Tab-separated table of C-alpha atoms and ligand atoms in Angstrom:
chain	number	residue	atom	x	y	z
A	58	MET	CA	45.406	-6.776	33.200
A	59	LEU	CA	42.981	-5.106	30.881
A	60	PRO	CA	40.129	-2.669	32.933
A	61	ARG	CA	36.546	-4.397	32.584
A	62	LEU	CA	35.520	-2.077	30.466
A	63	LEU	CA	38.047	-1.474	28.116
A	64	PHE	CA	37.940	-6.033	27.786
A	65	ALA	CA	34.141	-5.304	26.493
A	66	CYS	CA	35.859	-2.797	24.324
A	67	PHE	CA	37.783	-5.581	22.332
A	68	ILE	CA	34.961	-8.650	22.421
A	69	LEU	CA	32.067	-5.854	21.903
A	70	PRO	CA	32.481	-5.249	18.226
A	71	ALA	CA	33.374	-8.784	16.526
A	72	VAL	CA	29.822	-10.150	18.542
A	73	LEU	CA	28.335	-6.706	17.179
A	74	SER	CA	29.876	-7.361	13.903
A	75	ALA	CA	27.502	-10.609	13.379
A	76	ASP	CA	24.575	-8.483	12.097
A	77	PRO	CA	22.351	-11.813	11.088
A	78	LYS	CA	20.974	-10.162	7.881
A	79	PRO	CA	22.831	-11.394	5.213
A	80	ALA	CA	22.360	-15.044	6.299
A	81	MET	CA	19.354	-14.696	7.631
A	82	ARG	CA	18.462	-12.745	3.717
A	83	VAL	CA	20.191	-16.284	2.212
A	84	LEU	CA	17.766	-18.241	4.594
A	85	ARG	CA	14.392	-15.909	2.986
A	86	ASP	CA	15.782	-16.087	-0.346
A	87	GLN	CA	17.491	-19.839	-0.937
A	88	CYS	CA	15.620	-21.805	1.443
A	89	LEU	CA	12.455	-20.789	2.320
A	90	GLY	CA	11.045	-21.729	-0.160
A	91	CYS	CA	11.354	-25.481	0.624
A	92	HIS	CA	11.066	-25.472	4.010
A	93	LYS	CA	7.880	-23.678	5.231
A	94	PRO	CA	4.814	-24.977	5.928
A	95	GLY	CA	3.193	-26.893	3.117
A	96	LYS	CA	6.600	-27.700	1.892
A	97	ALA	CA	8.960	-28.572	4.744
A	98	LYS	CA	11.751	-30.819	2.806
A	99	GLY	CA	13.182	-33.003	5.168
A	100	GLY	CA	10.380	-32.147	8.325
A	101	LEU	CA	12.799	-28.819	8.356
A	102	LEU	CA	10.879	-25.416	9.336
A	103	LEU	CA	13.267	-22.193	8.169
A	104	THR	CA	10.283	-19.739	9.047
A	105	THR	CA	11.527	-18.914	12.842
A	106	ARG	CA	14.257	-19.550	14.977
A	107	GLU	CA	11.920	-22.601	17.330
A	108	LYS	CA	10.844	-24.172	14.573
A	109	MET	CA	14.266	-24.126	13.393
A	110	MET	CA	15.779	-25.408	16.403
A	111	LYS	CA	13.270	-28.470	16.648
A	112	GLY	CA	15.115	-29.350	13.929
A	113	GLY	CA	14.247	-31.720	10.871
A	114	ASP	CA	14.012	-35.588	10.095
A	115	THR	CA	17.637	-36.017	10.983
A	116	GLU	CA	18.699	-33.329	14.063
A	117	VAL	CA	18.836	-30.346	14.691
A	118	PRO	CA	20.335	-27.949	12.366
A	119	VAL	CA	22.549	-25.567	13.554
A	120	LYS	CA	24.120	-25.763	17.035
A	121	PRO	CA	24.490	-22.213	17.893
A	122	GLY	CA	28.138	-20.999	17.772
A	123	LYS	CA	29.440	-24.202	16.174
A	124	ALA	CA	29.022	-23.615	12.587
A	125	ALA	CA	31.406	-26.953	11.647
A	126	ASP	CA	29.064	-28.852	13.708
A	127	SER	CA	25.620	-27.536	11.951
A	128	LEU	CA	23.562	-29.370	9.434
A	129	LEU	CA	22.765	-26.340	7.791
A	130	TYR	CA	26.070	-25.101	7.577
A	131	GLN	CA	27.378	-28.369	6.574
A	132	SER	CA	25.071	-28.704	4.140
A	133	VAL	CA	25.485	-25.526	1.814
A	134	LEU	CA	28.972	-26.410	1.550
A	135	ALA	CA	30.415	-27.916	-1.949
A	136	ASP	CA	31.337	-31.820	-1.211
A	137	ALA	CA	27.865	-31.599	1.071
A	138	GLU	CA	26.580	-35.367	0.536
A	139	SER	CA	22.755	-33.941	0.481
A	140	HIS	CA	23.504	-30.403	-0.555
A	141	MET	CA	20.774	-27.550	-0.253
A	142	PRO	CA	19.816	-26.291	-1.583
A	143	PRO	CA	19.618	-29.465	-3.510
A	144	LYS	CA	20.560	-28.183	-7.113
A	145	LYS	CA	21.971	-25.341	-6.677
A	146	ASN	CA	25.020	-23.632	-5.199
A	147	LEU	CA	25.783	-20.647	-2.848
A	148	SER	CA	27.486	-18.138	-3.270
A	149	ALA	CA	31.244	-18.229	-1.364
A	150	LEU	CA	29.783	-15.011	0.527
A	151	GLU	CA	26.844	-16.434	1.308
A	152	ILE	CA	28.322	-19.059	2.618
A	153	THR	CA	30.908	-17.523	4.652
A	154	ALA	CA	27.101	-15.057	5.977
A	155	LEU	CA	25.428	-18.687	6.724
A	156	LYS	CA	28.726	-19.533	8.669
A	157	THR	CA	29.723	-16.027	10.841
A	158	TRP	CA	26.113	-16.083	11.427
A	159	ILE	CA	26.023	-19.842	13.126
A	160	ASP	CA	29.448	-18.756	14.433
A	161	SER	CA	28.135	-16.006	16.602
A	162	GLY	CA	25.017	-17.376	17.724
A	163	ALA	CA	22.124	-17.170	15.415
A	164	VAL	CA	20.424	-14.298	16.709
A	165	TRP	CA	17.455	-14.369	14.607
A	166	ASP	CA	15.930	-10.930	12.931
A	167	ALA	CA	12.466	-11.717	11.920
A	168	THR	CA	12.514	-8.131	9.683
A	169	VAL	CA	14.386	-8.908	6.702
A	170	PHE	CA	10.598	-11.230	5.764
A	171	ASP	CA	9.390	-8.002	6.065
A	172	GLU	CA	11.991	-6.353	3.594
A	173	ALA	CA	10.850	-4.765	0.162
A	174	PRO	CA	11.741	-7.539	-2.393
A	175	THR	CA	14.495	-6.064	-4.937
A	176	PRO	CA	11.863	-5.058	-8.676
A	177	LYS	CA	12.298	-7.015	-11.282
A	178	PRO	CA	12.942	-5.503	-14.744
A	179	VAL	CA	9.872	-5.486	-16.940
A	180	LYS	CA	9.102	-4.731	-19.911
A	181	LEU	CA	5.897	-2.867	-20.532
A	182	SER	CA	4.169	-3.224	-23.949
A	183	ALA	CA	2.910	-0.204	-25.135
A	184	MET	CA	-0.511	0.641	-24.468
A	185	PRO	CA	-3.497	0.217	-27.364
A	186	ALA	CA	-4.074	4.061	-28.360
A	187	SER	CA	-7.919	2.893	-27.811
A	188	TYR	CA	-7.752	1.951	-24.282
A	189	GLN	CA	-7.882	5.215	-22.337
A	190	PRO	CA	-9.754	4.178	-18.519
A	191	VAL	CA	-9.896	7.018	-15.837
A	192	LEU	CA	-8.452	5.404	-13.103
A	193	VAL	CA	-8.537	8.590	-10.286
A	194	LEU	CA	-9.912	11.556	-10.361
A	195	ALA	CA	-8.715	14.476	-7.367
A	196	LEU	CA	-9.761	17.233	-6.508
A	197	SER	CA	-7.755	19.930	-6.026
A	198	PRO	CA	-7.262	21.289	-2.102
A	199	ASP	CA	-9.312	24.709	-3.043
A	200	GLU	CA	-11.590	22.948	-5.074
A	201	LYS	CA	-10.969	24.686	-8.300
A	202	ARG	CA	-8.859	22.428	-10.139
A	203	LEU	CA	-9.622	18.018	-11.006
A	204	ALA	CA	-6.687	16.022	-11.646
A	205	ILE	CA	-8.079	13.324	-13.766
A	206	ALA	CA	-5.726	10.005	-14.695
A	207	ARG	CA	-6.871	9.106	-18.567
A	208	ALA	CA	-4.839	6.178	-19.707
A	209	ASN	CA	-1.025	7.329	-19.467
A	210	ALA	CA	-1.389	11.013	-18.730
A	211	VAL	CA	-3.297	13.386	-15.600
A	212	ILE	CA	-5.638	15.845	-17.377
A	213	ILE	CA	-6.087	19.519	-15.361
A	214	VAL	CA	-9.530	21.373	-15.936
A	215	ASP	CA	-10.900	24.209	-14.306
A	216	LEU	CA	-14.279	24.025	-11.960
A	217	THR	CA	-14.552	27.482	-11.212
A	218	LYS	CA	-15.506	27.887	-15.200
A	219	PRO	CA	-19.371	26.526	-16.279
A	220	GLU	CA	-18.054	24.964	-19.352
A	221	ARG	CA	-15.254	23.481	-17.277
A	222	PRO	CA	-12.431	23.273	-19.360
A	223	VAL	CA	-9.655	21.846	-19.570
A	224	LEU	CA	-6.517	23.523	-18.386
A	225	GLY	CA	-3.078	21.655	-19.751
A	226	LYS	CA	-2.571	17.844	-19.671
A	227	LEU	CA	0.539	16.325	-18.052
A	228	GLU	CA	2.674	14.159	-20.086
A	229	GLY	CA	5.732	11.584	-19.354
A	230	HIS	CA	4.387	8.511	-18.303
A	231	THR	CA	4.998	5.896	-20.582
A	232	GLU	CA	1.799	3.517	-18.697
A	233	LEU	CA	-0.956	3.320	-17.284
A	234	VAL	CA	-1.166	5.847	-14.229
A	235	SER	CA	-2.718	4.747	-11.639
A	236	SER	CA	-2.431	7.362	-8.674
A	237	VAL	CA	-2.718	11.154	-8.623
A	238	ALA	CA	-2.247	13.427	-5.304
A	239	TRP	CA	-2.973	17.029	-5.047
A	240	SER	CA	-0.323	18.674	-2.111
A	241	ARG	CA	-2.494	20.563	0.052
A	242	ASP	CA	-0.280	23.799	-0.558
A	243	GLY	CA	-1.485	23.064	-4.166
A	244	LYS	CA	1.938	23.577	-5.611
A	245	TRP	CA	2.243	20.119	-6.515
A	246	LEU	CA	0.826	17.025	-8.135
A	247	VAL	CA	2.334	13.762	-7.609
A	248	SER	CA	1.144	10.856	-10.003
A	249	GLY	CA	2.592	7.112	-9.832
A	250	GLY	CA	2.373	5.165	-12.768
A	251	PHE	CA	4.811	1.681	-13.435
A	252	GLN	CA	7.977	1.360	-10.748
A	253	ARG	CA	7.878	5.300	-10.233
A	254	LEU	CA	6.606	8.373	-9.607
A	255	PHE	CA	6.195	12.432	-11.294
A	256	ILE	CA	5.970	15.217	-9.027
A	257	TRP	CA	4.343	18.089	-11.296
A	258	ASP	CA	4.780	21.633	-10.313
A	259	ILE	CA	1.486	22.694	-11.012
A	260	THR	CA	1.774	26.721	-11.514
A	261	THR	CA	3.996	25.754	-14.704
A	262	LEU	CA	2.556	21.814	-16.143
A	263	LYS	CA	6.109	20.513	-15.898
A	264	GLN	CA	7.239	17.931	-13.701
A	265	ALA	CA	9.915	19.071	-11.419
A	266	ARG	CA	11.304	15.256	-10.300
A	267	VAL	CA	10.579	11.430	-10.821
A	268	LEU	CA	11.326	8.834	-8.406
A	269	GLU	CA	12.276	5.277	-8.716
A	270	GLY	CA	14.328	2.721	-8.286
A	271	GLY	CA	13.140	0.163	-6.017
A	272	LEU	CA	9.251	0.922	-6.076
A	273	LEU	CA	7.491	-2.409	-6.840
A	274	GLY	CA	4.915	-2.425	-9.231
A	275	CYS	CA	2.148	-0.245	-9.816
A	276	ILE	CA	2.293	2.554	-7.805
A	277	THR	CA	-1.651	1.951	-6.446
A	278	ALA	CA	-2.348	4.715	-4.058
A	279	VAL	CA	-0.683	7.644	-3.250
A	280	VAL	CA	-1.109	11.038	-0.423
A	281	VAL	CA	0.865	14.208	0.013
A	282	ASP	CA	1.269	14.562	3.780
A	283	ALA	CA	-0.434	17.556	5.565
A	284	SER	CA	2.796	20.121	5.479
A	285	SER	CA	3.539	19.486	1.583
A	286	ALA	CA	6.599	18.134	2.911
A	287	ALA	CA	6.111	14.027	2.139
A	288	ILE	CA	4.439	11.485	0.314
A	289	PHE	CA	3.393	8.246	0.773
A	290	ALA	CA	3.082	5.424	-1.594
A	291	ALA	CA	1.436	2.265	-1.899
A	292	ASP	CA	3.282	-0.369	-4.082
A	293	GLY	CA	4.038	-3.819	-4.467
A	294	GLU	CA	4.344	-6.656	-6.730
A	295	THR	CA	1.490	-8.048	-7.999
A	296	GLY	CA	0.061	-10.553	-5.326
A	297	GLY	CA	2.584	-10.084	-3.319
A	298	ALA	CA	3.194	-8.085	0.226
A	299	GLY	CA	2.004	-4.141	0.195
A	300	PHE	CA	4.653	-1.568	0.789
A	301	ILE	CA	4.614	2.194	1.954
A	302	ARG	CA	7.157	3.986	1.248
A	303	LYS	CA	7.624	7.407	2.261
A	304	PHE	CA	9.478	10.501	0.546
A	305	ASP	CA	10.414	13.909	0.719
A	306	LEU	CA	8.917	15.732	-1.777
A	307	ASN	CA	11.222	18.277	-2.066
A	308	THR	CA	14.036	16.472	-2.585
A	309	GLY	CA	12.657	13.226	-3.747
A	310	LYS	CA	14.127	11.345	-0.597
A	311	LEU	CA	13.310	7.835	0.255
A	312	LEU	CA	13.005	8.321	3.283
A	313	ALA	CA	11.276	5.064	4.895
A	314	THR	CA	9.506	2.139	3.819
A	315	TRP	CA	7.727	-0.831	5.977
A	316	LYS	CA	5.406	-4.006	4.690
A	317	ALA	CA	1.930	-2.520	5.674
A	318	HIS	CA	0.122	-5.444	4.277
A	319	GLU	CA	0.431	-9.057	3.364
A	320	ASP	CA	-1.191	-8.170	-0.209
A	321	ASN	CA	-1.172	-5.098	-2.316
A	322	VAL	CA	-2.340	-2.235	-1.351
A	323	LEU	CA	-5.367	-0.975	-2.603
A	324	ALA	CA	-6.203	2.497	-0.930
A	325	LEU	CA	-4.741	4.922	0.713
A	326	ARG	CA	-5.825	8.354	2.582
A	327	LEU	CA	-4.259	10.804	4.900
A	328	SER	CA	-6.461	11.931	8.034
A	329	PRO	CA	-7.801	15.477	7.761
A	330	LYS	CA	-5.074	16.762	10.462
A	331	GLY	CA	-2.661	14.741	8.883
A	332	ASP	CA	-1.805	12.666	11.579
A	333	ARG	CA	-3.426	9.398	10.618
A	334	LEU	CA	-2.919	7.196	6.868
A	335	LEU	CA	-5.063	4.717	6.446
A	336	SER	CA	-4.446	1.652	3.999
A	337	GLY	CA	-6.770	-0.875	2.763
A	338	SER	CA	-5.884	-4.006	1.175
A	339	ALA	CA	-6.621	-6.995	-0.917
A	340	ASP	CA	-5.306	-8.603	2.691
A	341	LYS	CA	-9.421	-7.528	3.810
A	342	LEU	CA	-7.590	-5.495	6.332
A	343	ALA	CA	-8.285	-1.130	6.952
A	344	LYS	CA	-5.236	-0.341	8.833
A	345	LEU	CA	-4.535	2.926	10.729
A	346	TRP	CA	-0.274	4.477	10.902
A	347	ASP	CA	0.833	6.964	12.452
A	348	SER	CA	2.109	9.649	9.920
A	349	ALA	CA	4.915	10.832	12.051
A	350	ASN	CA	6.193	7.702	12.566
A	351	ASN	CA	4.639	4.838	10.665
A	352	LYS	CA	3.800	3.093	13.486
A	353	LEU	CA	0.482	0.956	13.102
A	354	VAL	CA	-2.051	2.283	15.389
A	355	SER	CA	-5.079	0.433	14.674
A	356	THR	CA	-6.787	-2.864	12.448
A	357	TYR	CA	-9.507	-2.926	10.897
A	358	GLU	CA	-10.703	-6.697	10.189
A	359	GLY	CA	-13.977	-7.610	8.776
A	360	HIS	CA	-14.172	-7.718	5.367
A	361	THR	CA	-14.259	-10.880	3.690
A	362	ASN	CA	-12.306	-10.439	0.434
A	363	HIS	CA	-10.293	-6.924	-0.847
A	364	VAL	CA	-11.286	-3.700	1.263
A	365	LEU	CA	-10.452	-1.888	-2.445
A	366	SER	CA	-11.823	1.718	-0.856
A	367	VAL	CA	-11.406	3.658	2.374
A	368	ALA	CA	-11.841	7.250	3.290
A	369	PHE	CA	-11.840	9.196	6.636
A	370	ASN	CA	-15.274	11.262	8.223
A	371	LYS	CA	-14.210	14.993	8.343
A	372	ASP	CA	-12.012	14.586	11.965
A	373	ALA	CA	-11.297	11.267	11.935
A	374	THR	CA	-12.769	10.124	14.544
A	375	GLN	CA	-15.330	7.106	11.594
A	376	ILE	CA	-14.120	5.849	8.591
A	377	ALA	CA	-15.622	4.112	5.988
A	378	THR	CA	-14.467	1.516	3.960
A	379	ALA	CA	-15.758	-0.816	0.590
A	380	GLY	CA	-14.894	-4.270	0.714
A	381	ALA	CA	-15.108	-6.643	-2.656
A	382	ASP	CA	-18.111	-8.338	0.269
A	383	ARG	CA	-20.194	-6.630	-1.629
A	384	GLU	CA	-19.904	-4.246	2.622
A	385	VAL	CA	-19.480	-0.977	3.161
A	386	LYS	CA	-18.189	-0.834	6.610
A	387	LEU	CA	-18.771	2.164	8.706
A	388	TRP	CA	-15.913	1.773	11.847
A	389	ASN	CA	-14.962	4.095	14.874
A	390	THR	CA	-12.058	4.894	14.437
A	391	LEU	CA	-10.288	4.901	17.545
A	392	SER	CA	-11.495	1.718	19.400
A	393	GLY	CA	-11.345	-0.230	16.019
A	394	GLU	CA	-14.969	-1.665	16.418
A	395	GLN	CA	-17.820	-1.847	13.242
A	396	GLU	CA	-20.668	0.560	13.932
A	397	ALA	CA	-22.446	-0.173	10.974
A	398	THR	CA	-23.143	-1.508	7.487
A	399	LEU	CA	-24.521	0.528	4.446
A	400	GLY	CA	-24.874	-0.067	1.299
A	401	ASP	CA	-27.832	-3.246	-0.325
A	402	LYS	CA	-25.019	-6.164	-0.501
A	403	LYS	CA	-25.706	-7.058	-3.742
A	404	THR	CA	-22.870	-5.569	-5.724
A	405	PRO	CA	-19.008	-4.358	-4.308
A	406	CYS	CA	-18.458	-0.799	-3.957
A	407	SER	CA	-15.827	-0.089	-5.728
A	408	THR	CA	-15.017	3.175	-4.870
A	409	LEU	CA	-16.407	5.661	-2.265
A	410	THR	CA	-14.986	9.197	-0.779
A	411	TRP	CA	-16.191	11.637	2.043
A	412	SER	CA	-17.329	15.159	1.276
A	413	PRO	CA	-14.437	17.287	3.165
A	414	ASP	CA	-17.079	18.578	5.500
A	415	GLY	CA	-17.838	14.677	6.699
A	416	LYS	CA	-21.720	15.296	5.600
A	417	THR	CA	-21.644	13.429	3.214
A	418	LEU	CA	-20.836	10.079	1.935
A	419	VAL	CA	-20.394	9.130	-1.389
A	420	ALA	CA	-20.610	4.977	-2.686
A	421	LEU	CA	-20.654	4.048	-6.301
A	422	THR	CA	-21.149	-0.013	-7.047
A	423	GLU	CA	-19.251	-2.065	-10.152
A	424	LYS	CA	-22.138	-1.955	-12.270
A	425	GLY	CA	-22.103	1.796	-12.044
A	426	GLY	CA	-24.834	2.550	-9.361
A	427	GLY	CA	-24.292	5.022	-6.484
A	428	SER	CA	-25.786	6.161	-3.175
A	429	LEU	CA	-25.289	9.431	-1.261
A	430	TYR	CA	-25.393	8.605	2.473
A	431	THR	CA	-26.456	11.747	5.131
A	432	ASP	CA	-27.067	12.631	8.352
A	433	PHE	CA	-24.975	9.137	9.938
A	434	VAL	CA	-26.548	7.618	12.547
A	435	ARG	CA	-23.590	6.618	15.539
A	436	HIS	CA	-23.962	3.472	17.375
A	437	THR	CA	-26.690	1.646	15.345
A	438	GLY	CA	-25.953	-1.722	16.486
A	439	GLY	CA	-24.760	-2.511	13.030
A	440	GLU	CA	-28.803	-1.828	11.460
A	441	ARG	CA	-28.604	-0.590	7.832
A	442	SER	CA	-31.922	1.096	8.019
A	443	GLU	CA	-30.954	3.447	10.139
A	444	ALA	CA	-27.369	3.962	9.829
A	445	ALA	CA	-27.820	7.364	7.236
A	446	LYS	CA	-29.814	8.715	5.130
A	447	THR	CA	-30.084	7.305	1.432
A	448	ARG	CA	-30.351	9.462	-2.220
A	449	LYS	CA	-29.518	7.130	-4.933
A	450	LEU	CA	-27.755	8.516	-7.988
A	451	THR	CA	-28.356	7.515	-11.346
A	452	SER	CA	-26.571	4.645	-12.896
A	453	ILE	CA	-23.898	4.615	-15.084
A	454	PRO	CA	-23.131	3.153	-17.613
A	455	GLU	CA	-19.725	2.323	-16.942
A	456	THR	CA	-17.917	0.697	-13.574
A	457	PRO	CA	-16.628	3.593	-11.848
A	458	THR	CA	-12.823	4.019	-11.009
A	459	SER	CA	-12.777	6.869	-8.693
A	460	VAL	CA	-14.829	9.267	-6.997
A	461	VAL	CA	-14.733	13.042	-5.555
A	462	ILE	CA	-17.168	15.106	-3.817
A	463	THR	CA	-17.575	19.123	-3.370
A	464	SER	CA	-17.472	20.379	0.239
A	465	ASP	CA	-20.858	21.666	-0.471
A	466	SER	CA	-21.832	17.926	-1.389
A	467	LYS	CA	-23.435	19.834	-4.371
A	468	THR	CA	-20.996	17.784	-7.124
A	469	VAL	CA	-20.109	14.467	-7.877
A	470	PHE	CA	-17.598	13.821	-10.004
A	471	ALA	CA	-16.456	9.406	-10.700
A	472	GLY	CA	-14.219	8.372	-13.324
A	473	ALA	CA	-14.775	5.233	-15.348
A	474	PHE	CA	-12.979	2.515	-17.634
A	475	ASP	CA	-14.568	4.044	-20.910
A	476	GLY	CA	-12.412	7.198	-20.073
A	477	LYS	CA	-15.010	9.404	-18.961
A	478	VAL	CA	-15.746	11.368	-16.156
A	479	TYR	CA	-19.689	11.485	-14.354
A	480	VAL	CA	-21.131	14.356	-13.369
A	481	TRP	CA	-24.110	13.946	-10.459
A	482	ASP	CA	-25.553	16.919	-8.899
A	483	GLY	CA	-25.628	16.345	-5.051
A	484	ALA	CA	-28.751	17.276	-4.553
A	485	THR	CA	-31.209	15.658	-6.393
A	486	GLY	CA	-29.101	12.695	-7.833
A	487	LYS	CA	-29.298	13.056	-11.022
A	488	THR	CA	-26.363	12.938	-13.573
A	489	SER	CA	-25.673	16.199	-15.210
A	490	GLY	CA	-23.115	14.963	-18.061
A	491	GLU	CA	-20.286	13.923	-18.392
A	492	LEU	CA	-16.712	16.379	-18.429
A	493	LYS	CA	-15.550	16.890	-22.018
A	494	LEU	CA	-12.109	16.099	-22.521
B	42	HEC	C1	14.320	-26.673	-3.881
B	42	HEC	C2	14.249	-27.370	-2.593
B	42	HEC	C3	14.824	-27.133	-1.602
B	42	HEC	C4	16.033	-26.333	-1.105
B	42	HEC	C5	15.397	-24.695	-2.046
B	42	HEC	C6	16.240	-26.309	-0.178
B	42	HEC	N1	16.397	-27.545	0.309
B	42	HEC	FE1	16.897	-27.894	2.982
B	42	HEC	N2	16.464	-29.988	1.732
B	42	HEC	C7	14.761	-29.916	0.705
B	42	HEC	C8	15.345	-31.468	0.417
B	42	HEC	C9	14.154	-32.381	-0.567
B	42	HEC	C10	15.226	-32.249	1.920
B	42	HEC	C11	14.999	-33.174	2.607
B	42	HEC	C12	16.423	-34.170	2.729
B	42	HEC	C13	16.900	-34.255	0.758
B	42	HEC	O1	16.191	-35.140	0.521
B	42	HEC	O2	17.943	-34.183	0.498
B	42	HEC	C14	16.440	-30.951	2.822
B	42	HEC	C15	16.885	-31.155	4.217
B	42	HEC	C16	17.826	-30.159	4.313
B	42	HEC	C17	18.076	-30.568	5.779
B	42	HEC	C18	18.229	-31.645	6.887
B	42	HEC	C19	16.973	-31.917	7.281
B	42	HEC	C20	16.649	-33.223	8.119
B	42	HEC	O3	17.106	-32.785	9.556
B	42	HEC	O4	17.447	-33.958	7.723
B	42	HEC	C21	18.613	-29.225	6.057
B	42	HEC	C22	19.838	-28.925	7.130
B	42	HEC	C23	18.326	-27.946	5.189
B	42	HEC	N3	17.674	-28.644	4.036
B	42	HEC	C24	18.772	-27.458	4.553
B	42	HEC	C25	18.598	-26.371	3.315
B	42	HEC	C26	19.606	-25.254	3.560
B	42	HEC	C27	20.456	-24.317	4.253
B	42	HEC	C28	18.577	-24.118	2.656
B	42	HEC	C29	19.216	-22.695	1.873
B	42	HEC	C30	20.197	-22.981	1.837
B	42	HEC	C31	17.900	-25.182	1.628
B	42	HEC	N4	17.755	-26.731	2.351
B	42	HEC	C32	17.046	-25.511	0.668
B	42	HEC	C33	14.887	-29.324	-0.328
B	42	HEC	C34	14.972	-28.104	-0.474
């Protein structure tokens, strides 16, 4: 007789090899469309194991361990009476996956529902030359340079000279540049476009690497981690789930992918220490992540529409979120509680940022108005008049897309859809012109 341990070795691999994922992917891709809440054909739901085991109008469709006796398996066979999916035949591989899965107990693995879909090939039409929106601004860590994503290029401006001359232009994207980030060591600039990211060597202004394959839709936001070793990028199909990817900056290797939100991620920030990642999404939520293990730390729930912009204060004890619901909210980072609301609630704030010294929060509205908030009072119970001192910024005639402020709070730059970068004097709130690009 075989010793028990050895015996276990013989049977275990067979059981373990029945990975539920291939079968669950068949259910996800071929069946769920007609067997989900709101569209439970034949009364059958395949969204959870419990629901599946409740069965549909006729019988429990899965008899764990017995594929041949299970209606779910019988119905996908070519000669099935009531064939599933109704107008299509599954491949032999898919049918085998379902059989193996049921025969080995129909173990449920819901993680496949959170997997990123395979990107669909898209042919981008040429951009009209007249369309030159500035979608993102990024201030270099030493604040000597400003990166301006305008249409399909990134323009680098020298902020150390009074005339703020253009230092160079990073060209390579053929699509709109929708996200930009500097590495904290000041060596790299990362730009996100459609289904790809470019890494630029900032000393030579040359492209060092392209990250593509698997990325979905527009890269809506990007940040580089504190040690300038990893990139976090947000992607997703329009209106689909929002994913965050982590790449090795030096090799371009994809290190992790996780479904962060049920809808597109619209904003991403790294905490000043670099240990936390903050995401804002069209699913109305902001979420805090541990940047080392990608685990969810906190969820900020309260906006009734898209979260458009997010920011950390200096020590990351407080975060600010701007919603399409016309609310700017301040939250206690740790407790997840809302501490105050700012603004007049009349127009949505399209972009906001906190000065690196934490003293000033700038928020710009979709109509081109803006405010500087200083002297924050904590725990005011939401009284907007008491939460902070407010200084209005001179309005601009366009919708701002992105805002940055220098750490001395003296200068504010905002990019806008009209292709311009507007400048304000932080002390007076008056516009001091536009950058010459
Ligand atoms: C295009 C819609 C559609 C898709 C896709 C689909 N089904 Fe169905 N399913 C139906 C309809 C409609 C019924 C109701 C029975 C009928 O009219 O044939 C049904 C019934 C069933 C039933 C019987 C439920 C009961 O108790 O009567 C099973 C089992 C089933 N489907 C399994 C599957 C599996 C497995 C897949 C994927 C491989 C799948 N279906 C994909 C539409 C669909």
